[in-house]
Each structure stands twice: as structure tokens, then as C-alpha cells.
Amino acid sequence: MILREYLPSIDHSLCRRCRKCEEICPAAAVSLVQEEKRMAVDPGRCIDCQRCMDACPENAITMLPRKADRVLRIDLSCLDPWEIKRLCRRVGLAPGEAVCACSFITARELAGAVLLGARTPEDVCAMTGVRRGCGIYCLVNVFKILEAGGVTPEERRKSRLYHHPLDPLDIPEERLREIDARFPQFRILDDVSLIRKFRGRDMLEEA
């Protein structure tokens, strides 16, 4: 759950339709309306990350307070909890595990978004608020959950999406041992052991 307190407002007298705001928006909330030849914001998708304002070279975007609809959450009560657990466990995540260090969105929320119809990383973002902060590490788990749900997302126009394994458990065991032997001061095998221990414990508690 996140609070969406502000909404982008575009000054069309300044906007040059460079579409940088569209390219950088993690929720695909900003797009070019071809018929009107102007940029527009979808309030229902915007997660108030304010990246569009920061990216605009013309300073044509300002953030204005929302009048209503400030809470963004996934309603898990209408979903089968076993289906949520199945998706999470398929990618090695405990349902209650935080997959976003910036917003503390959980794996069960990502799974819920997929079960409710999310078909792209932008959909998952718009439905949960994930990627509101750095938008880097959580994106790996977004891809994992989509793929576990049988979805292969297509890249958006000039999207800034990437799918690289950043979880230590994604690294092959042989490679982990090589890293540990070369850099013993980082104690990577100890860290991986702890991750497996706590993740396994969380999964048992969720059962």
C-alpha cells in the first residue's frame, strides 16, 4: 500500500512533446495523445514517483496535490491465497517478503497484481506502487512474478526496463563458491545461507 499525494500537471504552452516523461514513467501513466498532439496523464495509473517532473527538460511539469483517491493497494481478499503462494514459491519468494526496499511492497502484492490481470511491468507498477523509489532491484522480482504467471512482457517504446538477476540465490552454486574463494572477506556463502534460512522459515510460517 502506498499514498499517492500528488499528480503531474503539464503546462502545454511549455511542453515540446519530447516524450521523455513517457519514456521514464514506470507505470506508463504518461503518454502522447496523437489526436490532440499533447501529452496526457492517467490519474489512475500514476504512482506519484515524480520522475516525469525531474526528467522534463522544459520544466513543463509540476506536481499538484490530489483531491482524492490517495491510497493504492491490492485487494487480496478476492483472490485464492494458495494461488498467491504458488506464484511466490515458484520464484523462491515468501509471500510476505518485502520485494521493494523503497516502498516495502510484498511478493504477495506482486502476485496479486498478476492474478488480477497485470500483463506488463508497468501494469504491476500501476497496480501496486512498486518501483516508486529507486525502481531497480524490485524490477527483477516483477519480471519473475510475471513469468511465473505465464506472462512474457513486451518492451515498451524506448522503455528503460532491464532484467538482470540481482538476487544472490539466482547465482549458480559453483559461481558462488568461486566468488567466495576469491573474495573471502565478503562472506557471500554465509549471506546466501542466511537468506535461504530466513526465506525458508518465512515460507513455513506462510504455509
JSON list of N, CA and C in Angstrom, two decimals, residues 103-164:
[
{"chain": "A", "resi": 103, "resn": "SER", "atom": "N", "xyz": [9.49, 0.92, -0.93]},
{"chain": "A", "resi": 103, "resn": "SER", "atom": "CA", "xyz": [8.08, 1.03, -0.53]},
{"chain": "A", "resi": 103, "resn": "SER", "atom": "C", "xyz": [7.60, -0.15, 0.30]},
{"chain": "A", "resi": 104, "resn": "PHE", "atom": "N", "xyz": [8.45, -1.18, 0.47]},
{"chain": "A", "resi": 104, "resn": "PHE", "atom": "CA", "xyz": [8.10, -2.38, 1.23]},
{"chain": "A", "resi": 104, "resn": "PHE", "atom": "C", "xyz": [6.90, -3.13, 0.67]},
{"chain": "A", "resi": 105, "resn": "ILE", "atom": "N", "xyz": [6.69, -3.02, -0.65]},
{"chain": "A", "resi": 105, "resn": "ILE", "atom": "CA", "xyz": [5.69, -3.83, -1.31]},
{"chain": "A", "resi": 105, "resn": "ILE", "atom": "C", "xyz": [6.11, -5.29, -1.18]},
{"chain": "A", "resi": 106, "resn": "THR", "atom": "N", "xyz": [5.15, -6.18, -0.92]},
{"chain": "A", "resi": 106, "resn": "THR", "atom": "CA", "xyz": [5.47, -7.59, -0.69]},
{"chain": "A", "resi": 106, "resn": "THR", "atom": "C", "xyz": [5.28, -8.43, -1.95]},
{"chain": "A", "resi": 107, "resn": "ALA", "atom": "N", "xyz": [5.85, -9.64, -1.89]},
{"chain": "A", "resi": 107, "resn": "ALA", "atom": "CA", "xyz": [5.72, -10.58, -3.01]},
{"chain": "A", "resi": 107, "resn": "ALA", "atom": "C", "xyz": [4.26, -10.92, -3.26]},
{"chain": "A", "resi": 108, "resn": "ARG", "atom": "N", "xyz": [3.47, -11.04, -2.20]},
{"chain": "A", "resi": 108, "resn": "ARG", "atom": "CA", "xyz": [2.06, -11.39, -2.40]},
{"chain": "A", "resi": 108, "resn": "ARG", "atom": "C", "xyz": [1.31, -10.29, -3.15]},
{"chain": "A", "resi": 109, "resn": "GLU", "atom": "N", "xyz": [1.73, -9.04, -3.00]},
{"chain": "A", "resi": 109, "resn": "GLU", "atom": "CA", "xyz": [1.09, -7.95, -3.73]},
{"chain": "A", "resi": 109, "resn": "GLU", "atom": "C", "xyz": [1.41, -8.03, -5.22]},
{"chain": "A", "resi": 110, "resn": "LEU", "atom": "N", "xyz": [2.67, -8.36, -5.55]},
{"chain": "A", "resi": 110, "resn": "LEU", "atom": "CA", "xyz": [3.03, -8.53, -6.96]},
{"chain": "A", "resi": 110, "resn": "LEU", "atom": "C", "xyz": [2.24, -9.69, -7.55]},
{"chain": "A", "resi": 111, "resn": "ALA", "atom": "N", "xyz": [2.18, -10.81, -6.81]},
{"chain": "A", "resi": 111, "resn": "ALA", "atom": "CA", "xyz": [1.43, -11.96, -7.29]},
{"chain": "A", "resi": 111, "resn": "ALA", "atom": "C", "xyz": [-0.05, -11.62, -7.47]},
{"chain": "A", "resi": 112, "resn": "GLY", "atom": "N", "xyz": [-0.58, -10.85, -6.52]},
{"chain": "A", "resi": 112, "resn": "GLY", "atom": "CA", "xyz": [-1.98, -10.44, -6.62]},
{"chain": "A", "resi": 112, "resn": "GLY", "atom": "C", "xyz": [-2.24, -9.61, -7.86]},
{"chain": "A", "resi": 113, "resn": "ALA", "atom": "N", "xyz": [-1.29, -8.74, -8.21]},
{"chain": "A", "resi": 113, "resn": "ALA", "atom": "CA", "xyz": [-1.45, -7.92, -9.41]},
{"chain": "A", "resi": 113, "resn": "ALA", "atom": "C", "xyz": [-1.52, -8.79, -10.66]},
{"chain": "A", "resi": 114, "resn": "VAL", "atom": "N", "xyz": [-0.65, -9.81, -10.73]},
{"chain": "A", "resi": 114, "resn": "VAL", "atom": "CA", "xyz": [-0.65, -10.71, -11.89]},
{"chain": "A", "resi": 114, "resn": "VAL", "atom": "C", "xyz": [-1.97, -11.48, -11.95]},
{"chain": "A", "resi": 115, "resn": "LEU", "atom": "N", "xyz": [-2.43, -11.97, -10.80]},
{"chain": "A", "resi": 115, "resn": "LEU", "atom": "CA", "xyz": [-3.68, -12.72, -10.78]},
{"chain": "A", "resi": 115, "resn": "LEU", "atom": "C", "xyz": [-4.88, -11.84, -11.12]},
{"chain": "A", "resi": 116, "resn": "LEU", "atom": "N", "xyz": [-4.74, -10.55, -10.89]},
{"chain": "A", "resi": 116, "resn": "LEU", "atom": "CA", "xyz": [-5.83, -9.61, -11.23]},
{"chain": "A", "resi": 116, "resn": "LEU", "atom": "C", "xyz": [-5.71, -9.06, -12.65]},
{"chain": "A", "resi": 117, "resn": "GLY", "atom": "N", "xyz": [-4.74, -9.55, -13.41]},
{"chain": "A", "resi": 117, "resn": "GLY", "atom": "CA", "xyz": [-4.70, -9.19, -14.82]},
{"chain": "A", "resi": 117, "resn": "GLY", "atom": "C", "xyz": [-3.50, -8.40, -15.30]},
{"chain": "A", "resi": 118, "resn": "ALA", "atom": "N", "xyz": [-2.51, -8.10, -14.43]},
{"chain": "A", "resi": 118, "resn": "ALA", "atom": "CA", "xyz": [-1.33, -7.36, -14.88]},
{"chain": "A", "resi": 118, "resn": "ALA", "atom": "C", "xyz": [-0.59, -8.17, -15.95]},
{"chain": "A", "resi": 119, "resn": "ARG", "atom": "N", "xyz": [-0.22, -7.50, -17.04]},
{"chain": "A", "resi": 119, "resn": "ARG", "atom": "CA", "xyz": [0.45, -8.19, -18.14]},
{"chain": "A", "resi": 119, "resn": "ARG", "atom": "C", "xyz": [1.79, -7.55, -18.51]},
{"chain": "A", "resi": 120, "resn": "THR", "atom": "N", "xyz": [2.13, -6.48, -17.86]},
{"chain": "A", "resi": 120, "resn": "THR", "atom": "CA", "xyz": [3.41, -5.80, -18.12]},
{"chain": "A", "resi": 120, "resn": "THR", "atom": "C", "xyz": [4.00, -5.32, -16.80]},
{"chain": "A", "resi": 121, "resn": "PRO", "atom": "N", "xyz": [5.31, -5.04, -16.77]},
{"chain": "A", "resi": 121, "resn": "PRO", "atom": "CA", "xyz": [5.87, -4.45, -15.55]},
{"chain": "A", "resi": 121, "resn": "PRO", "atom": "C", "xyz": [5.19, -3.14, -15.18]},
{"chain": "A", "resi": 122, "resn": "GLU", "atom": "N", "xyz": [4.77, -2.38, -16.21]},
{"chain": "A", "resi": 122, "resn": "GLU", "atom": "CA", "xyz": [4.08, -1.11, -15.94]},
{"chain": "A", "resi": 122, "resn": "GLU", "atom": "C", "xyz": [2.74, -1.34, -15.27]},
{"chain": "A", "resi": 123, "resn": "ASP", "atom": "N", "xyz": [2.04, -2.42, -15.67]},
{"chain": "A", "resi": 123, "resn": "ASP", "atom": "CA", "xyz": [0.76, -2.76, -15.03]},
{"chain": "A", "resi": 123, "resn": "ASP", "atom": "C", "xyz": [0.98, -3.08, -13.55]},
{"chain": "A", "resi": 124, "resn": "VAL", "atom": "N", "xyz": [1.99, -3.90, -13.27]},
{"chain": "A", "resi": 124, "resn": "VAL", "atom": "CA", "xyz": [2.28, -4.27, -11.88]},
{"chain": "A", "resi": 124, "resn": "VAL", "atom": "C", "xyz": [2.61, -3.02, -11.07]},
{"chain": "A", "resi": 125, "resn": "CYS", "atom": "N", "xyz": [3.38, -2.13, -11.68]},
{"chain": "A", "resi": 125, "resn": "CYS", "atom": "CA", "xyz": [3.75, -0.88, -11.02]},
{"chain": "A", "resi": 125, "resn": "CYS", "atom": "C", "xyz": [2.51, -0.03, -10.72]},
{"chain": "A", "resi": 126, "resn": "ALA", "atom": "N", "xyz": [1.65, 0.13, -11.72]},
{"chain": "A", "resi": 126, "resn": "ALA", "atom": "CA", "xyz": [0.46, 0.97, -11.56]},
{"chain": "A", "resi": 126, "resn": "ALA", "atom": "C", "xyz": [-0.51, 0.40, -10.54]},
{"chain": "A", "resi": 127, "resn": "MET", "atom": "N", "xyz": [-0.53, -0.93, -10.41]},
{"chain": "A", "resi": 127, "resn": "MET", "atom": "CA", "xyz": [-1.48, -1.58, -9.50]},
{"chain": "A", "resi": 127, "resn": "MET", "atom": "C", "xyz": [-0.97, -1.68, -8.06]},
{"chain": "A", "resi": 128, "resn": "THR", "atom": "N", "xyz": [0.36, -1.70, -7.89]},
{"chain": "A", "resi": 128, "resn": "THR", "atom": "CA", "xyz": [0.91, -1.90, -6.54]},
{"chain": "A", "resi": 128, "resn": "THR", "atom": "C", "xyz": [1.69, -0.71, -6.01]},
{"chain": "A", "resi": 129, "resn": "GLY", "atom": "N", "xyz": [2.28, 0.09, -6.90]},
{"chain": "A", "resi": 129, "resn": "GLY", "atom": "CA", "xyz": [3.14, 1.19, -6.46]},
{"chain": "A", "resi": 129, "resn": "GLY", "atom": "C", "xyz": [4.59, 0.80, -6.38]},
{"chain": "A", "resi": 130, "resn": "VAL", "atom": "N", "xyz": [4.92, -0.45, -6.74]},
{"chain": "A", "resi": 130, "resn": "VAL", "atom": "CA", "xyz": [6.31, -0.88, -6.75]},
{"chain": "A", "resi": 130, "resn": "VAL", "atom": "C", "xyz": [7.09, -0.04, -7.75]},
{"chain": "A", "resi": 131, "resn": "ARG", "atom": "N", "xyz": [8.38, 0.15, -7.53]},
{"chain": "A", "resi": 131, "resn": "ARG", "atom": "CA", "xyz": [9.27, 0.98, -8.34]},
{"chain": "A", "resi": 131, "resn": "ARG", "atom": "C", "xyz": [9.05, 2.48, -8.10]},
{"chain": "A", "resi": 132, "resn": "ARG", "atom": "N", "xyz": [8.39, 2.81, -7.03]},
{"chain": "A", "resi": 132, "resn": "ARG", "atom": "CA", "xyz": [8.17, 4.23, -6.74]},
{"chain": "A", "resi": 132, "resn": "ARG", "atom": "C", "xyz": [9.46, 4.92, -6.32]},
{"chain": "A", "resi": 133, "resn": "GLY", "atom": "N", "xyz": [10.38, 4.14, -5.75]},
{"chain": "A", "resi": 133, "resn": "GLY", "atom": "CA", "xyz": [11.65, 4.70, -5.30]},
{"chain": "A", "resi": 133, "resn": "GLY", "atom": "C", "xyz": [12.72, 4.55, -6.35]},
{"chain": "A", "resi": 134, "resn": "CYS", "atom": "N", "xyz": [13.74, 3.74, -6.04]},
{"chain": "A", "resi": 134, "resn": "CYS", "atom": "CA", "xyz": [14.86, 3.59, -6.98]},
{"chain": "A", "resi": 134, "resn": "CYS", "atom": "C", "xyz": [14.41, 2.88, -8.25]},
{"chain": "A", "resi": 135, "resn": "GLY", "atom": "N", "xyz": [13.49, 1.91, -8.13]},
{"chain": "A", "resi": 135, "resn": "GLY", "atom": "CA", "xyz": [12.97, 1.23, -9.31]},
{"chain": "A", "resi": 135, "resn": "GLY", "atom": "C", "xyz": [13.92, 0.23, -9.93]},
{"chain": "A", "resi": 136, "resn": "ILE", "atom": "N", "xyz": [14.96, -0.16, -9.21]},
{"chain": "A", "resi": 136, "resn": "ILE", "atom": "CA", "xyz": [15.99, -1.04, -9.78]},
{"chain": "A", "resi": 136, "resn": "ILE", "atom": "C", "xyz": [15.82, -2.48, -9.31]},
{"chain": "A", "resi": 137, "resn": "TYR", "atom": "N", "xyz": [16.06, -2.71, -8.03]},
{"chain": "A", "resi": 137, "resn": "TYR", "atom": "CA", "xyz": [16.11, -4.08, -7.53]},
{"chain": "A", "resi": 137, "resn": "TYR", "atom": "C", "xyz": [14.75, -4.77, -7.58]},
{"chain": "A", "resi": 138, "resn": "CYS", "atom": "N", "xyz": [13.68, -4.06, -7.29]},
{"chain": "A", "resi": 138, "resn": "CYS", "atom": "CA", "xyz": [12.36, -4.68, -7.29]},
{"chain": "A", "resi": 138, "resn": "CYS", "atom": "C", "xyz": [11.94, -5.11, -8.69]},
{"chain": "A", "resi": 139, "resn": "LEU", "atom": "N", "xyz": [12.50, -4.48, -9.72]},
{"chain": "A", "resi": 139, "resn": "LEU", "atom": "CA", "xyz": [12.10, -4.80, -11.09]},
{"chain": "A", "resi": 139, "resn": "LEU", "atom": "C", "xyz": [12.41, -6.25, -11.43]},
{"chain": "A", "resi": 140, "resn": "VAL", "atom": "N", "xyz": [13.49, -6.79, -10.86]},
{"chain": "A", "resi": 140, "resn": "VAL", "atom": "CA", "xyz": [13.83, -8.19, -11.10]},
{"chain": "A", "resi": 140, "resn": "VAL", "atom": "C", "xyz": [12.70, -9.10, -10.62]},
{"chain": "A", "resi": 141, "resn": "ASN", "atom": "N", "xyz": [12.17, -8.81, -9.44]},
{"chain": "A", "resi": 141, "resn": "ASN", "atom": "CA", "xyz": [11.08, -9.63, -8.90]},
{"chain": "A", "resi": 141, "resn": "ASN", "atom": "C", "xyz": [9.78, -9.42, -9.66]},
{"chain": "A", "resi": 142, "resn": "VAL", "atom": "N", "xyz": [9.58, -8.25, -10.21]},
{"chain": "A", "resi": 142, "resn": "VAL", "atom": "CA", "xyz": [8.40, -8.00, -11.05]},
{"chain": "A", "resi": 142, "resn": "VAL", "atom": "C", "xyz": [8.45, -8.91, -12.27]},
{"chain": "A", "resi": 143, "resn": "PHE", "atom": "N", "xyz": [9.60, -8.98, -12.93]},
{"chain": "A", "resi": 143, "resn": "PHE", "atom": "CA", "xyz": [9.75, -9.87, -14.08]},
{"chain": "A", "resi": 143, "resn": "PHE", "atom": "C", "xyz": [9.54, -11.32, -13.67]},
{"chain": "A", "resi": 144, "resn": "LYS", "atom": "N", "xyz": [10.10, -11.71, -12.53]},
{"chain": "A", "resi": 144, "resn": "LYS", "atom": "CA", "xyz": [9.98, -13.10, -12.08]},
{"chain": "A", "resi": 144, "resn": "LYS", "atom": "C", "xyz": [8.52, -13.49, -11.86]},
{"chain": "A", "resi": 145, "resn": "ILE", "atom": "N", "xyz": [7.78, -12.62, -11.19]},
{"chain": "A", "resi": 145, "resn": "ILE", "atom": "CA", "xyz": [6.38, -12.92, -10.89]},
{"chain": "A", "resi": 145, "resn": "ILE", "atom": "C", "xyz": [5.56, -12.98, -12.18]},
{"chain": "A", "resi": 146, "resn": "LEU", "atom": "N", "xyz": [5.81, -12.07, -13.11]},
{"chain": "A", "resi": 146, "resn": "LEU", "atom": "CA", "xyz": [5.11, -12.11, -14.39]},
{"chain": "A", "resi": 146, "resn": "LEU", "atom": "C", "xyz": [5.38, -13.42, -15.11]},
{"chain": "A", "resi": 147, "resn": "GLU", "atom": "N", "xyz": [6.64, -13.81, -15.17]},
{"chain": "A", "resi": 147, "resn": "GLU", "atom": "CA", "xyz": [7.00, -15.05, -15.86]},
{"chain": "A", "resi": 147, "resn": "GLU", "atom": "C", "xyz": [6.40, -16.26, -15.16]},
{"chain": "A", "resi": 148, "resn": "ALA", "atom": "N", "xyz": [6.35, -16.24, -13.82]},
{"chain": "A", "resi": 148, "resn": "ALA", "atom": "CA", "xyz": [5.74, -17.34, -13.07]},
{"chain": "A", "resi": 148, "resn": "ALA", "atom": "C", "xyz": [4.25, -17.45, -13.38]},
{"chain": "A", "resi": 149, "resn": "GLY", "atom": "N", "xyz": [3.64, -16.31, -13.71]},
{"chain": "A", "resi": 149, "resn": "GLY", "atom": "CA", "xyz": [2.22, -16.30, -14.07]},
{"chain": "A", "resi": 149, "resn": "GLY", "atom": "C", "xyz": [1.98, -16.56, -15.55]},
{"chain": "A", "resi": 150, "resn": "GLY", "atom": "N", "xyz": [3.05, -16.92, -16.27]},
{"chain": "A", "resi": 150, "resn": "GLY", "atom": "CA", "xyz": [2.90, -17.24, -17.69]},
{"chain": "A", "resi": 150, "resn": "GLY", "atom": "C", "xyz": [2.87, -16.05, -18.60]},
{"chain": "A", "resi": 151, "resn": "VAL", "atom": "N", "xyz": [3.38, -14.92, -18.13]},
{"chain": "A", "resi": 151, "resn": "VAL", "atom": "CA", "xyz": [3.35, -13.69, -18.92]},
{"chain": "A", "resi": 151, "resn": "VAL", "atom": "C", "xyz": [4.77, -13.35, -19.37]},
{"chain": "A", "resi": 152, "resn": "THR", "atom": "N", "xyz": [4.93, -13.09, -20.67]},
{"chain": "A", "resi": 152, "resn": "THR", "atom": "CA", "xyz": [6.20, -12.62, -21.21]},
{"chain": "A", "resi": 152, "resn": "THR", "atom": "C", "xyz": [5.99, -11.21, -21.72]},
{"chain": "A", "resi": 153, "resn": "PRO", "atom": "N", "xyz": [6.32, -10.20, -20.91]},
{"chain": "A", "resi": 153, "resn": "PRO", "atom": "CA", "xyz": [6.03, -8.81, -21.30]},
{"chain": "A", "resi": 153, "resn": "PRO", "atom": "C", "xyz": [6.85, -8.34, -22.49]},
{"chain": "A", "resi": 154, "resn": "GLU", "atom": "N", "xyz": [6.22, -7.55, -23.35]},
{"chain": "A", "resi": 154, "resn": "GLU", "atom": "CA", "xyz": [6.92, -6.95, -24.46]},
{"chain": "A", "resi": 154, "resn": "GLU", "atom": "C", "xyz": [7.44, -5.58, -24.05]},
{"chain": "A", "resi": 155, "resn": "GLU", "atom": "N", "xyz": [8.58, -5.19, -24.61]},
{"chain": "A", "resi": 155, "resn": "GLU", "atom": "CA", "xyz": [9.16, -3.90, -24.25]},
{"chain": "A", "resi": 155, "resn": "GLU", "atom": "C", "xyz": [8.36, -2.76, -24.84]},
{"chain": "A", "resi": 156, "resn": "ARG", "atom": "N", "xyz": [8.23, -1.70, -24.04]},
{"chain": "A", "resi": 156, "resn": "ARG", "atom": "CA", "xyz": [7.55, -0.50, -24.46]},
{"chain": "A", "resi": 156, "resn": "ARG", "atom": "C", "xyz": [8.49, 0.38, -25.28]},
{"chain": "A", "resi": 157, "resn": "ARG", "atom": "N", "xyz": [7.93, 1.37, -25.98]},
{"chain": "A", "resi": 157, "resn": "ARG", "atom": "CA", "xyz": [8.74, 2.30, -26.77]},
{"chain": "A", "resi": 157, "resn": "ARG", "atom": "C", "xyz": [9.80, 2.95, -25.90]},
{"chain": "A", "resi": 158, "resn": "LYS", "atom": "N", "xyz": [11.08, 2.76, -26.26]},
{"chain": "A", "resi": 158, "resn": "LYS", "atom": "CA", "xyz": [12.19, 3.35, -25.54]},
{"chain": "A", "resi": 158, "resn": "LYS", "atom": "C", "xyz": [12.09, 3.15, -24.02]},
{"chain": "A", "resi": 159, "resn": "SER", "atom": "N", "xyz": [11.62, 1.97, -23.63]},
{"chain": "A", "resi": 159, "resn": "SER", "atom": "CA", "xyz": [11.48, 1.72, -22.20]},
{"chain": "A", "resi": 159, "resn": "SER", "atom": "C", "xyz": [12.84, 1.59, -21.55]},
{"chain": "A", "resi": 160, "resn": "ARG", "atom": "N", "xyz": [12.88, 1.85, -20.25]},
{"chain": "A", "resi": 160, "resn": "ARG", "atom": "CA", "xyz": [14.12, 1.73, -19.50]},
{"chain": "A", "resi": 160, "resn": "ARG", "atom": "C", "xyz": [14.05, 0.51, -18.60]},
{"chain": "A", "resi": 161, "resn": "LEU", "atom": "N", "xyz": [13.54, -0.58, -19.14]},
{"chain": "A", "resi": 161, "resn": "LEU", "atom": "CA", "xyz": [13.41, -1.80, -18.38]},
{"chain": "A", "resi": 161, "resn": "LEU", "atom": "C", "xyz": [14.57, -2.74, -18.68]},
{"chain": "A", "resi": 162, "resn": "TYR", "atom": "N", "xyz": [14.95, -3.50, -17.69]},
{"chain": "A", "resi": 162, "resn": "TYR", "atom": "CA", "xyz": [16.03, -4.44, -17.86]},
{"chain": "A", "resi": 162, "resn": "TYR", "atom": "C", "xyz": [15.80, -5.58, -16.89]},
{"chain": "A", "resi": 163, "resn": "HIS", "atom": "N", "xyz": [16.26, -6.76, -17.26]},
{"chain": "A", "resi": 163, "resn": "HIS", "atom": "CA", "xyz": [16.00, -7.93, -16.44]},
{"chain": "A", "resi": 163, "resn": "HIS", "atom": "C", "xyz": [17.33, -8.64, -16.19]},
{"chain": "A", "resi": 164, "resn": "HIS", "atom": "N", "xyz": [17.98, -8.27, -15.12]},
{"chain": "A", "resi": 164, "resn": "HIS", "atom": "CA", "xyz": [19.22, -8.90, -14.73]},
{"chain": "A", "resi": 164, "resn": "HIS", "atom": "C", "xyz": [19.05, -9.51, -13.35]}
]
